[in-house]
Tab-separated table of C-alpha atoms in Angstrom:
chain	number	residue	atom	x	y	z
A	1	MET	CA	21.052	25.981	0.882
A	2	LYS	CA	19.354	24.900	4.105
A	3	THR	CA	16.105	22.923	3.831
A	4	LYS	CA	13.681	22.332	6.670
A	5	LEU	CA	12.514	19.091	4.922
A	6	VAL	CA	15.364	17.209	6.026
A	7	GLU	CA	13.815	13.833	5.506
A	8	LEU	CA	12.334	14.800	1.997
A	9	HIS	CA	15.695	15.912	1.079
A	10	ASP	CA	17.340	12.666	2.023
A	11	PHE	CA	14.812	10.779	0.125
A	12	PHE	CA	15.269	12.749	-3.122
A	13	GLY	CA	19.053	12.942	-2.496
A	14	ALA	CA	19.287	9.288	-1.967
A	15	TYR	CA	16.619	7.749	-4.490
A	16	PHE	CA	16.377	10.643	-7.134
A	17	HIS	CA	20.062	11.405	-7.453
A	18	GLN	CA	21.543	12.207	-10.841
A	19	ASP	CA	22.348	8.636	-11.550
A	20	TRP	CA	18.967	7.014	-10.578
A	21	MET	CA	18.066	5.894	-13.879
A	22	ILE	CA	21.241	3.756	-13.997
A	23	GLU	CA	19.951	1.953	-10.893
A	24	HIS	CA	16.247	1.911	-11.689
A	25	GLY	CA	14.071	1.362	-14.540
A	26	SER	CA	11.621	4.026	-13.855
A	27	SER	CA	10.482	6.624	-11.387
A	28	GLU	CA	7.903	4.221	-9.941
A	29	ASP	CA	11.010	1.726	-9.282
A	30	VAL	CA	12.598	4.416	-7.403
A	31	ILE	CA	9.430	4.957	-5.112
A	32	SER	CA	8.920	1.202	-4.711
A	33	SER	CA	12.583	0.879	-3.644
A	34	PHE	CA	12.256	3.613	-0.968
A	35	LEU	CA	9.025	2.174	0.304
A	36	VAL	CA	10.450	-1.366	0.827
A	37	GLU	CA	13.838	-0.160	2.271
A	38	SER	CA	12.462	2.231	4.712
A	39	ASP	CA	11.010	1.632	8.093
A	40	ILE	CA	7.532	2.912	9.018
A	41	GLY	CA	9.028	5.892	10.986
A	42	ILE	CA	10.980	7.218	7.901
A	43	LEU	CA	7.900	6.785	5.821
A	44	ARG	CA	5.682	8.805	8.108
A	45	LEU	CA	8.298	11.731	8.450
A	46	VAL	CA	8.667	11.655	4.487
A	47	GLN	CA	4.789	11.899	4.232
A	48	GLN	CA	4.523	14.516	6.813
A	49	GLU	CA	7.298	16.736	4.765
A	50	VAL	CA	5.489	15.926	1.215
A	51	ASP	CA	2.373	17.331	3.002
A	52	SER	CA	4.100	20.168	4.221
A	53	LEU	CA	5.646	21.268	0.807
A	54	LEU	CA	2.128	20.822	-0.827
A	55	ASN	CA	0.774	22.916	1.905
A	56	GLU	CA	3.247	25.788	0.567
A	57	GLN	CA	1.308	25.618	-2.561
A	58	ARG	CA	4.126	26.880	-4.486
A	59	SER	CA	3.941	28.104	-8.082
A	60	GLU	CA	4.882	25.241	-10.718
A	61	GLN	CA	8.214	26.988	-11.576
A	62	ASP	CA	9.131	27.507	-7.901
A	63	LEU	CA	8.408	24.052	-7.244
A	64	ARG	CA	10.732	22.788	-10.034
A	65	ASN	CA	13.486	25.040	-8.735
A	66	TYR	CA	12.973	24.103	-5.143
A	67	LEU	CA	12.903	20.292	-5.896
A	68	LEU	CA	16.221	20.583	-7.839
A	69	LYS	CA	18.022	23.107	-5.832
A	70	GLU	CA	17.160	22.617	-2.357
A	71	LEU	CA	15.956	18.850	-2.223
A	72	SER	CA	18.524	17.527	-4.658
A	73	CYS	CA	15.645	15.983	-6.847
A	74	TYR	CA	17.025	14.742	-10.219
A	75	TYR	CA	13.828	13.392	-11.724
A	76	CYS	CA	12.323	15.633	-14.223
A	77	TYR	CA	8.755	14.904	-13.441
A	78	TRP	CA	7.305	17.186	-15.970
A	79	ASN	CA	8.050	14.670	-18.651
A	80	GLU	CA	5.459	12.204	-17.059
A	81	TRP	CA	2.916	14.495	-14.842
A	82	GLN	CA	1.418	17.660	-15.730
A	83	THR	CA	2.451	19.169	-12.401
A	84	GLY	CA	4.703	18.761	-9.697
A	85	GLU	CA	1.792	18.955	-7.013
A	86	GLN	CA	0.333	15.892	-9.034
A	87	TRP	CA	3.495	14.120	-8.697
A	88	LEU	CA	3.785	14.657	-5.052
A	89	LEU	CA	0.334	13.705	-4.296
A	90	HIS	CA	1.199	10.414	-6.107
A	91	ILE	CA	4.123	9.994	-3.809
A	92	ALA	CA	1.868	10.847	-0.685
A	93	ASN	CA	-0.795	8.177	-1.978
A	94	ARG	CA	2.062	5.700	-2.417
A	95	LEU	CA	3.150	6.324	1.101
A	96	ASP	CA	-0.188	6.418	2.641
A	97	ILE	CA	-0.962	3.020	1.378
A	98	THR	CA	2.333	1.626	2.486
A	99	ILE	CA	2.039	2.946	5.935
A	100	SER	CA	-1.465	1.767	6.348
A	101	GLN	CA	-0.387	-1.845	5.160
A	102	LEU	CA	2.795	-1.558	7.761
A	103	GLY	CA	0.510	-0.403	10.368
A	104	ARG	CA	-1.852	-3.211	10.363
A	105	PRO	CA	-1.364	-5.751	13.145
A	106	LYS	CA	-0.437	-9.291	11.913
């Protein structure tokens, strides 16, 4: 299994791993931890790869399989979100907000 979305794989594998619920109270907490712990360069790369994945316009079932099998994401987003696309758009929005805040001059 080789993925072209290396940074996205690293994000999901490191933050939404099999035991993510032991370390975090919610999926939002997971995303927040990633946003706080990552530098702006990594955030931009992950944002680009989320956009790239969304642009592939995969079917819902294919997206679920890809997230689990190729990107090592063990979060069952369908328990909280209607579609994987909606969840990924939410992640992209959180990334965008954080990147905008970090990119502002102080």
